[in-house]
Coordinates of C-alpha atoms and ligand atoms in Angstrom, one line a residue:
M1 CA -13.9 2.4 21.6
K2 CA -12.3 -0.9 23.1
P3 CA -10.4 -3.1 21.4
K4 CA -12.0 -6.2 20.1
L5 CA -10.2 -9.0 21.7
V6 CA -10.4 -11.6 18.4
K7 CA -7.5 -14.4 19.0
Q8 CA -7.2 -15.8 16.5
L9 CA -4.3 -14.5 14.9
R10 CA -2.5 -14.6 18.1
G11 CA 0.5 -15.8 17.9
Q12 CA 3.9 -16.9 19.9
K13 CA 7.2 -15.4 18.6
G14 CA 7.8 -16.8 15.5
Q15 CA 4.9 -18.9 14.9
L16 CA 2.4 -18.4 11.7
V17 CA -0.8 -17.6 11.7
G18 CA -3.5 -17.3 8.8
T19 CA -6.4 -19.4 8.3
L20 CA -6.6 -22.9 8.1
G21 CA -6.1 -24.9 4.8
A22 CA -3.7 -25.1 2.4
M23 CA -1.7 -21.9 1.4
A24 CA -0.7 -20.7 -2.1
S25 CA 3.1 -21.4 -3.5
P26 CA 5.3 -19.4 -5.1
N27 CA 4.7 -18.7 -9.2
P28 CA 7.6 -17.0 -10.9
E29 CA 6.0 -16.8 -14.3
L30 CA 3.2 -14.3 -13.1
F31 CA 6.1 -11.8 -12.4
D32 CA 6.7 -11.5 -15.6
K33 CA 3.3 -11.3 -16.5
V34 CA 2.2 -8.5 -14.4
V35 CA 5.3 -6.6 -14.8
N36 CA 4.4 -6.5 -18.6
L37 CA 0.8 -5.4 -17.9
C38 CA 1.6 -2.5 -15.7
K39 CA 4.1 -1.7 -18.6
R40 CA 2.1 -2.4 -22.0
R41 CA -1.3 -0.9 -20.0
S42 CA 0.1 2.1 -18.0
F43 CA 0.1 1.2 -14.8
V44 CA 3.9 1.3 -14.2
F45 CA 6.7 2.7 -16.4
P46 CA 10.4 2.3 -15.1
S47 CA 11.6 6.1 -14.3
A48 CA 13.7 8.0 -16.8
E49 CA 12.9 5.6 -19.6
I50 CA 14.4 8.1 -22.8
Y51 CA 17.5 8.4 -20.6
G52 CA 18.4 5.0 -20.3
G53 CA 16.1 4.4 -16.6
F54 CA 17.1 5.4 -13.1
R55 CA 17.5 1.9 -11.2
S56 CA 14.7 0.7 -9.4
T57 CA 12.9 3.9 -9.7
Y58 CA 9.1 3.9 -11.3
D59 CA 6.2 6.2 -12.6
Y60 CA 2.9 5.5 -12.0
G61 CA 1.0 5.8 -15.4
P62 CA -2.6 7.3 -16.5
L63 CA -3.7 3.5 -14.9
G64 CA -1.2 2.9 -12.2
V65 CA -2.0 6.8 -10.8
L66 CA -5.6 5.6 -10.1
L67 CA -4.9 2.2 -8.5
L68 CA -2.6 3.6 -6.4
R69 CA -5.0 6.5 -5.4
N70 CA -8.1 3.9 -4.8
V71 CA -5.2 2.0 -2.8
K72 CA -4.9 4.9 -0.3
D73 CA -8.0 6.0 -0.7
A74 CA -9.4 2.5 0.6
W75 CA -6.5 2.8 2.8
W76 CA -7.6 6.5 4.6
R77 CA -12.0 5.3 4.2
S78 CA -11.0 2.2 6.4
M79 CA -8.9 3.9 9.3
V80 CA -10.3 7.6 9.7
Q81 CA -13.4 8.2 7.6
M82 CA -14.9 5.2 9.4
R83 CA -13.9 5.9 12.7
T84 CA -13.5 8.0 15.3
D85 CA -10.7 7.8 17.4
V86 CA -8.3 8.5 14.1
V87 CA -7.4 11.8 12.7
G88 CA -5.5 12.1 9.7
L89 CA -1.7 14.3 9.0
D90 CA 0.3 15.6 6.4
A91 CA 3.8 16.5 7.9
A92 CA 6.9 17.4 5.9
I93 CA 8.9 15.1 4.2
L94 CA 12.3 17.2 4.8
S95 CA 13.3 16.9 8.7
P96 CA 16.0 18.1 10.3
P97 CA 18.8 15.8 12.2
Q98 CA 17.2 16.5 15.7
V99 CA 14.0 14.3 14.5
W100 CA 16.2 11.4 13.9
E101 CA 19.3 11.8 16.6
A102 CA 16.0 11.6 18.4
S103 CA 13.9 8.7 16.5
G104 CA 17.3 6.1 16.7
H105 CA 17.8 6.4 13.1
L106 CA 20.9 8.5 13.0
A107 CA 22.7 5.7 14.7
N108 CA 20.2 2.5 13.8
F109 CA 19.0 3.2 10.4
S110 CA 20.9 1.0 8.9
D111 CA 22.1 -1.9 6.9
P112 CA 25.4 -4.3 6.6
L113 CA 27.5 -4.1 3.5
V114 CA 30.0 -6.1 1.9
D115 CA 31.9 -5.1 -0.8
C116 CA 33.1 -7.9 -3.3
T117 CA 37.1 -6.7 -3.9
E118 CA 36.9 -9.4 -6.7
C119 CA 33.9 -8.0 -9.0
K120 CA 32.9 -5.0 -6.6
T121 CA 29.8 -5.5 -5.9
R122 CA 28.1 -4.4 -3.2
H123 CA 25.8 -6.7 -0.6
R124 CA 23.3 -6.4 2.3
E125 CA 25.0 -8.9 4.4
D126 CA 22.1 -10.1 6.0
Q127 CA 20.9 -11.2 2.3
L128 CA 23.7 -13.8 1.0
D129 CA 22.9 -17.2 0.8
D130 CA 26.2 -17.9 2.1
P131 CA 28.3 -15.2 4.0
N132 CA 31.4 -16.0 1.8
I133 CA 29.9 -16.3 -1.4
C134 CA 29.3 -13.9 -3.7
P135 CA 26.5 -14.2 -5.5
S136 CA 27.6 -12.1 -8.7
C137 CA 30.8 -13.4 -9.5
G138 CA 30.5 -16.8 -7.3
A139 CA 34.1 -15.5 -5.7
V140 CA 34.8 -17.4 -1.9
G141 CA 36.0 -15.4 1.1
K142 CA 36.4 -11.9 -1.1
F143 CA 34.2 -10.0 0.7
T144 CA 35.2 -6.9 2.8
E145 CA 33.9 -6.4 6.8
A146 CA 30.8 -5.5 6.8
R147 CA 30.6 -1.8 7.7
A148 CA 26.7 -0.3 8.4
F149 CA 25.6 1.4 5.7
N150 CA 22.4 4.0 7.0
L151 CA 19.5 4.3 4.7
M152 CA 18.3 7.9 4.4
F153 CA 18.9 9.9 1.8
K154 CA 20.5 13.3 4.0
T155 CA 20.0 16.6 1.7
Q156 CA 21.1 20.6 2.4
A157 CA 18.5 22.6 2.7
G158 CA 19.1 26.4 1.7
P159 CA 21.9 28.3 -0.5
V160 CA 24.8 27.5 1.5
E161 CA 26.6 23.6 2.2
G162 CA 27.5 23.4 5.3
A163 CA 27.0 23.3 8.9
G164 CA 23.6 23.4 10.2
A165 CA 22.4 22.9 6.6
D166 CA 21.7 19.3 6.1
V167 CA 18.8 17.5 6.1
Y168 CA 16.8 14.5 5.8
L169 CA 14.2 12.7 3.9
R170 CA 12.1 10.8 6.1
P171 CA 12.8 7.1 5.6
E172 CA 9.3 6.7 7.4
T173 CA 6.2 8.8 8.3
A174 CA 6.0 8.0 11.6
Q175 CA 8.1 10.8 13.7
G176 CA 5.4 13.6 11.9
M177 CA 3.3 12.0 14.3
F178 CA 5.1 11.6 17.1
I179 CA 6.6 15.2 16.7
N180 CA 2.4 16.2 16.0
F181 CA 1.4 14.4 19.0
K182 CA 1.4 17.6 21.1
N183 CA -0.4 19.6 18.5
V184 CA -3.0 17.0 17.9
L185 CA -4.1 16.2 21.1
E186 CA -3.8 19.8 21.8
T187 CA -6.5 20.8 19.4
S188 CA -8.3 17.4 17.8
R189 CA -10.3 17.2 21.5
K190 CA -9.1 13.4 21.1
K191 CA -7.7 11.5 24.2
P192 CA -6.0 7.7 24.2
P193 CA -7.2 5.2 22.7
F194 CA -6.5 7.7 19.5
G195 CA -4.2 7.4 16.7
I196 CA -2.8 9.5 13.9
A197 CA -3.0 8.6 10.1
Q198 CA -0.5 9.6 7.0
V199 CA -0.5 8.8 3.8
G200 CA 2.7 9.9 2.5
K201 CA 6.1 9.0 0.6
S202 CA 9.3 7.6 2.2
F203 CA 12.8 7.5 1.2
R204 CA 15.5 5.1 2.1
N205 CA 18.7 4.4 0.3
E206 CA 18.5 0.6 -0.4
I207 CA 21.5 -1.4 -0.6
T208 CA 19.5 -4.1 -3.0
P209 CA 16.4 -2.4 -4.2
G210 CA 14.4 -5.0 -6.9
N211 CA 11.8 -7.3 -7.1
F212 CA 9.5 -4.2 -9.4
V213 CA 7.5 -1.7 -6.6
F214 CA 8.7 -4.4 -3.9
R215 CA 12.0 -2.6 -2.6
T216 CA 12.5 0.6 -4.5
R217 CA 14.2 3.8 -3.0
E218 CA 11.1 6.0 -2.9
F219 CA 8.2 4.3 -2.4
E220 CA 4.4 5.4 -0.6
Q221 CA 3.5 4.7 3.0
M222 CA 0.1 4.0 4.8
E223 CA 1.1 4.5 8.7
L224 CA -0.9 4.9 12.2
E225 CA 0.5 5.5 15.4
F226 CA -2.2 4.7 17.7
F227 CA -1.1 5.8 21.2
V228 CA -3.1 4.5 24.0
P229 CA -3.2 3.7 27.8
P230 CA -0.3 1.4 28.6
E231 CA -2.1 -1.3 30.5
E232 CA -4.1 -1.4 27.1
A233 CA -1.3 -1.7 25.0
D234 CA -1.3 -5.4 24.2
D235 CA -5.0 -5.7 23.6
W236 CA -4.7 -2.9 21.3
Y237 CA -1.7 -5.0 19.2
E238 CA -4.3 -7.4 18.9
Y239 CA -7.5 -5.5 18.0
W240 CA -4.6 -3.8 15.6
M241 CA -3.1 -7.9 14.0
N242 CA -7.0 -8.7 13.4
E243 CA -8.4 -5.0 11.8
R244 CA -5.0 -5.4 9.5
Y245 CA -5.2 -8.7 8.2
Q246 CA -8.7 -8.4 7.3
W247 CA -8.2 -5.0 5.4
Y248 CA -6.3 -6.7 2.9
L249 CA -8.6 -10.0 2.6
D250 CA -12.3 -7.7 2.1
L251 CA -9.8 -6.0 -0.8
G252 CA -9.8 -9.3 -2.7
I253 CA -6.5 -10.6 -1.6
P254 CA -7.1 -14.5 -1.1
S255 CA -7.0 -16.0 2.4
D256 CA -4.4 -18.8 1.4
Q257 CA -1.9 -15.6 -0.1
L258 CA -1.9 -13.7 3.0
R259 CA -0.2 -14.7 6.4
M260 CA 0.4 -13.0 9.8
R261 CA 4.1 -13.7 11.2
P262 CA 5.5 -12.7 14.2
H263 CA 9.1 -11.5 14.4
E264 CA 11.4 -13.3 16.1
D265 CA 13.3 -11.3 18.8
D266 CA 16.8 -10.8 17.0
E267 CA 14.1 -9.4 14.2
L268 CA 12.5 -6.4 16.1
S269 CA 13.0 -3.0 15.6
H270 CA 15.0 -1.2 18.0
Y271 CA 11.7 0.3 19.4
S272 CA 9.5 -2.4 19.1
S273 CA 8.8 -4.3 21.6
G274 CA 6.7 -6.9 19.7
T275 CA 6.0 -6.9 15.8
S276 CA 3.8 -9.1 13.5
D277 CA 4.4 -8.4 9.9
V278 CA 1.3 -9.2 7.7
E279 CA 2.6 -10.9 4.5
F280 CA 1.2 -12.0 0.9
M281 CA 2.4 -14.7 -1.2
F282 CA 4.4 -12.6 -4.0
P283 CA 5.3 -14.6 -7.1
W284 CA 9.0 -15.3 -5.8
G285 CA 7.8 -16.7 -2.0
W286 CA 6.2 -14.8 0.9
G287 CA 7.1 -10.9 1.9
E288 CA 6.0 -8.4 3.6
L289 CA 3.1 -5.9 3.1
E290 CA 2.5 -4.4 6.3
G291 CA 4.3 -4.6 10.2
V292 CA 1.8 -4.3 13.0
A293 CA 4.4 -3.6 16.2
N294 CA 4.3 -2.4 19.2
R295 CA 6.3 0.5 20.2
G296 CA 5.5 1.3 23.6
D297 CA 6.5 4.5 25.0
Y298 CA 9.6 4.6 23.4
D299 CA 9.4 7.8 20.2
L300 CA 7.5 9.9 23.2
R301 CA 10.0 9.5 25.9
Q302 CA 12.9 10.2 23.4
H303 CA 11.2 12.7 21.7
A304 CA 10.0 14.8 25.0
E305 CA 13.8 14.1 26.0
H306 CA 15.3 15.7 23.0
S307 CA 13.4 18.1 22.6
G308 CA 12.7 19.2 26.2
Q309 CA 8.2 19.2 25.9
K310 CA 6.2 17.2 27.8
L311 CA 4.8 13.9 25.3
E312 CA 2.4 13.0 27.7
Y313 CA -1.3 12.9 28.8
F314 CA -2.8 14.4 31.3
D315 CA -6.6 12.6 33.0
Q316 CA -8.3 15.9 34.5
G317 CA -10.8 13.4 35.7
T318 CA -8.8 11.1 37.3
G319 CA -5.6 13.6 38.2
E320 CA -4.0 10.9 35.8
R321 CA -0.3 11.7 34.4
Y322 CA 0.9 8.8 31.8
V323 CA 2.9 8.9 28.7
P324 CA 1.0 6.6 25.8
H325 CA 1.8 3.8 24.2
C326 CA 1.9 3.5 20.5
I327 CA 0.6 0.6 18.9
E328 CA 1.2 1.2 14.2
P329 CA 0.4 -0.6 11.9
A330 CA 2.3 0.9 8.8
A331 CA 1.7 -0.8 5.6
G332 CA 3.0 -0.1 2.0
A333 CA 1.2 1.7 -0.6
T334 CA 3.3 1.2 -3.4
R335 CA 3.8 -3.0 -1.9
S336 CA 0.2 -3.3 -1.9
M337 CA -0.7 -1.5 -4.9
M338 CA 1.4 -4.3 -6.4
A339 CA -0.3 -7.2 -4.3
F340 CA -3.1 -6.5 -5.6
L341 CA -2.3 -6.6 -9.0
M342 CA -0.8 -9.9 -8.8
A343 CA -3.8 -11.4 -6.4
A344 CA -6.3 -10.1 -9.1
Y345 CA -4.5 -11.0 -12.4
D346 CA -5.9 -14.0 -14.0
E347 CA -5.9 -15.8 -17.3
E348 CA -8.9 -18.4 -18.2
E349 CA -10.2 -20.0 -21.1
V350 CA -13.1 -18.5 -23.1
N351 CA -14.1 -19.2 -26.7
D352 CA -10.5 -21.0 -27.4
D353 CA -9.0 -17.8 -26.5
T354 CA -7.4 -17.0 -23.6
R355 CA -9.1 -14.1 -22.0
T356 CA -6.5 -12.0 -19.1
V357 CA -8.7 -10.6 -16.2
L358 CA -7.7 -8.4 -13.3
R359 CA -10.6 -9.2 -11.1
L360 CA -9.4 -6.5 -8.6
H361 CA -11.9 -5.0 -6.1
P362 CA -14.8 -2.5 -7.3
R363 CA -12.8 -0.3 -5.1
L364 CA -9.8 -0.3 -6.7
A365 CA -9.7 -0.9 -9.7
P366 CA -9.0 2.4 -12.0
Y367 CA -11.8 2.8 -14.1
K368 CA -15.0 1.3 -12.3
V369 CA -17.1 2.0 -15.9
A370 CA -16.0 1.7 -19.1
V371 CA -18.2 3.4 -22.1
L372 CA -18.2 1.8 -25.3
P373 CA -21.0 3.0 -28.5
L374 CA -21.5 0.1 -30.4
S375 CA -19.7 1.8 -33.5
K376 CA -17.9 5.4 -34.1
K377 CA -21.1 6.1 -36.9
D378 CA -21.9 9.5 -35.8
T379 CA -25.5 8.5 -35.3
L380 CA -24.4 6.9 -31.7
L381 CA -21.7 9.6 -30.7
P382 CA -23.4 11.3 -29.4
K383 CA -26.1 9.6 -27.3
A384 CA -23.1 7.5 -25.9
E385 CA -21.7 10.7 -24.8
E386 CA -24.7 11.5 -22.7
V387 CA -23.9 8.5 -21.0
L388 CA -21.3 9.1 -20.4
A389 CA -21.8 13.0 -19.1
L390 CA -24.5 11.0 -17.3
L391 CA -22.2 8.9 -15.1
Q392 CA -18.6 10.4 -15.0
P393 CA -20.3 12.9 -11.5
H394 CA -20.5 9.4 -10.1
F395 CA -17.9 6.8 -11.3
M396 CA -14.4 7.0 -12.8
C397 CA -15.5 6.7 -16.1
D398 CA -13.2 5.2 -19.5
Y399 CA -14.7 6.4 -22.8
D400 CA -13.8 4.1 -26.0
I401 CA -15.1 3.8 -29.8
T402 CA -12.1 2.6 -31.0
Q403 CA -11.8 -1.2 -32.4
A404 CA -14.5 -3.6 -32.5
I405 CA -16.7 -4.4 -29.5
G406 CA -14.9 -7.6 -28.3
K407 CA -12.0 -6.2 -28.3
R408 CA -12.7 -3.4 -26.4
Y409 CA -14.5 -5.8 -23.8
R410 CA -11.0 -8.0 -23.5
R411 CA -8.9 -4.2 -23.1
Q412 CA -11.7 -2.9 -20.7
D413 CA -10.6 -7.2 -18.6
E414 CA -7.3 -6.7 -18.7
I415 CA -7.5 -3.4 -16.8
G416 CA -9.5 -5.0 -13.6
T417 CA -12.9 -2.7 -14.9
P418 CA -16.3 -4.2 -13.3
Y419 CA -18.3 -2.7 -16.0
C420 CA -19.0 -2.1 -19.2
V421 CA -22.1 0.2 -20.8
T422 CA -22.3 -0.2 -24.5
I423 CA -24.4 1.9 -26.9
D424 CA -26.0 0.3 -30.1
F425 CA -28.5 0.9 -32.3
D426 CA -31.8 0.1 -29.9
S427 CA -30.4 2.5 -27.3
L428 CA -31.7 5.4 -29.6
E429 CA -34.9 3.6 -29.7
D430 CA -35.3 2.5 -26.4
D431 CA -33.1 4.7 -24.1
A432 CA -31.2 1.2 -22.8
V433 CA -27.5 0.0 -22.7
T434 CA -26.3 -3.3 -22.5
V435 CA -24.1 -3.5 -19.0
R436 CA -21.3 -6.5 -18.9
E437 CA -19.8 -7.8 -15.6
R438 CA -16.0 -8.1 -15.9
D439 CA -16.1 -11.9 -14.0
S440 CA -19.0 -13.1 -15.4
M441 CA -19.2 -11.7 -18.5
E442 CA -23.0 -11.6 -17.8
Q443 CA -25.4 -8.7 -19.9
D444 CA -28.2 -7.1 -18.7
R445 CA -30.5 -4.6 -20.4
I446 CA -30.6 -1.7 -17.8
P447 CA -33.3 1.8 -19.4
V448 CA -30.1 4.9 -19.0
D449 CA -32.8 6.6 -16.3
G450 CA -31.9 3.5 -13.9
L451 CA -28.5 3.2 -14.7
V452 CA -26.4 5.2 -12.1
N453 CA -28.4 3.2 -9.2
Y454 CA -28.3 -0.1 -10.4
L455 CA -24.2 0.6 -10.6
E456 CA -24.0 2.4 -7.8
E457 CA -25.6 -1.1 -6.1
R458 CA -23.2 -3.4 -7.4
L459 CA -20.0 -1.8 -7.4
A460 CA -21.0 -1.0 -3.6
L461 CA -18.8 1.3 -3.3
Ligands
LIG1 N1 7.1 3.0 10.9 C1 7.3 1.6 10.3 C2 8.2 1.3 9.5 O1 8.7 1.8 8.5 P1 8.3 -0.3 7.8 O2 8.5 -1.7 8.2 O3 10.3 -0.2 7.7 O4 7.9 0.3 8.8 C3 6.7 -0.1 6.7 O5 8.2 -0.1 6.8 C4 6.2 -0.9 4.8 O6 6.2 0.1 4.1 C5 6.4 -2.2 4.8 O7 5.6 -3.1 5.7 C6 6.3 -1.9 3.0 O8 5.6 -2.3 3.3 C7 6.5 -0.6 3.0 N2 8.3 -0.6 2.3 C8 9.2 -0.2 3.3 N3 10.5 -0.2 2.7 C9 10.5 0.0 1.7 C10 10.5 0.0 0.3 N4 12.2 0.2 0.2 N5 9.7 0.1 -1.2 C11 8.8 -0.4 -0.5 N6 8.0 -0.4 0.2 C12 8.8 -0.4 1.4

């Protein structure tokens, strides 16, 4: 496949590019509303809460695990399933120092750290509003000299501490793809341009984690390393910027809350000759969702040099031998899950009442359908269970028999369930159910034997 040359997102360094028209502005109240909803409706819990919590680590509850999985599945579907030029990988999280020496992380993956000698707090120097004033206690000129603080978590493999036992938790999934380049090339019958995709946990000892799951020390990434002939690198860089920007739009992020920002030269990572970030308007302002980087041949050359292996492509047709260049769209799964939640959250007045509704894209919604018998009388439950059993092989379903039906609709609205299916006393006679759509609240009477088709067509999963 050749890259489509779509120019609309091309920007000069430092120039913002998005759709034309007004962009959204920060909305601090939204942050508290979504964080509260996450706790109340079991999306995300603070980790180790019964022990007082463990700062900036989170556990994904019954609904969060479904939403996060759906975000990762949507990425995998678009990046692997729907393509013929990308294959998947699941590499180890623990890796030896040689990998990180070669990648440059041991030398370069650090933030400048300063200590306030007055209140003993630590800060990232590059994030201070004023490099002389401590944001915690207001002391002026009390910072220590900045020192480089490496963000990788180090641990020991095996029972003996000491030389040779050091291992690192990966700070990105990317290196797993580079060190498997040769394995994949030799076994997958792919040739450049082709990519390796991976979804998984990464770990960074962030100095200033925060803003809920936006920046945590343990998080999930969704990364693609796309290897191309060197002369095609610029076109593919542009192609992937467009693809990735569109992915968020297609899954429901409004265009006025999304933009593409090319990096300034002094922002570029040690490996990158060009990077553009997909940014979302978080409640506190613009924040990165994903970086699309032109990494050149940096990684394959580094690993070839350090491992002594040839990491190159030999084209038998032309007799040409070259080190492919790499274009990398690197997204955060947990961070984009948060963005999808923020973008989906809505409140509206309905019959003098405030309806909270998560207008999540059906592909992302934790439950696609809720099955709700009108009452929990024994007469209705067998029919409701029959409908549930019919739907469960096709869709992730919730089943709720408690409370009045209006309250149950509101509960489903609040967690983003696109359809509620109600079984009432007429259902026992006409073998039909009432289907209510989340956003319009419109209702349809549908025969049970046409229900799966009806929902499949509308959910379009
Ligand atoms: N391989 C390139 C790479 O890792 P990155 O910009 O450092 O690039 C990619 O990370 C994405 O991973 C970010 O855009 C962000 O969505 C996510 N990410 C990075 N650090 C994170 C953290 N501490 N917490 C949550 N997500 C993070």
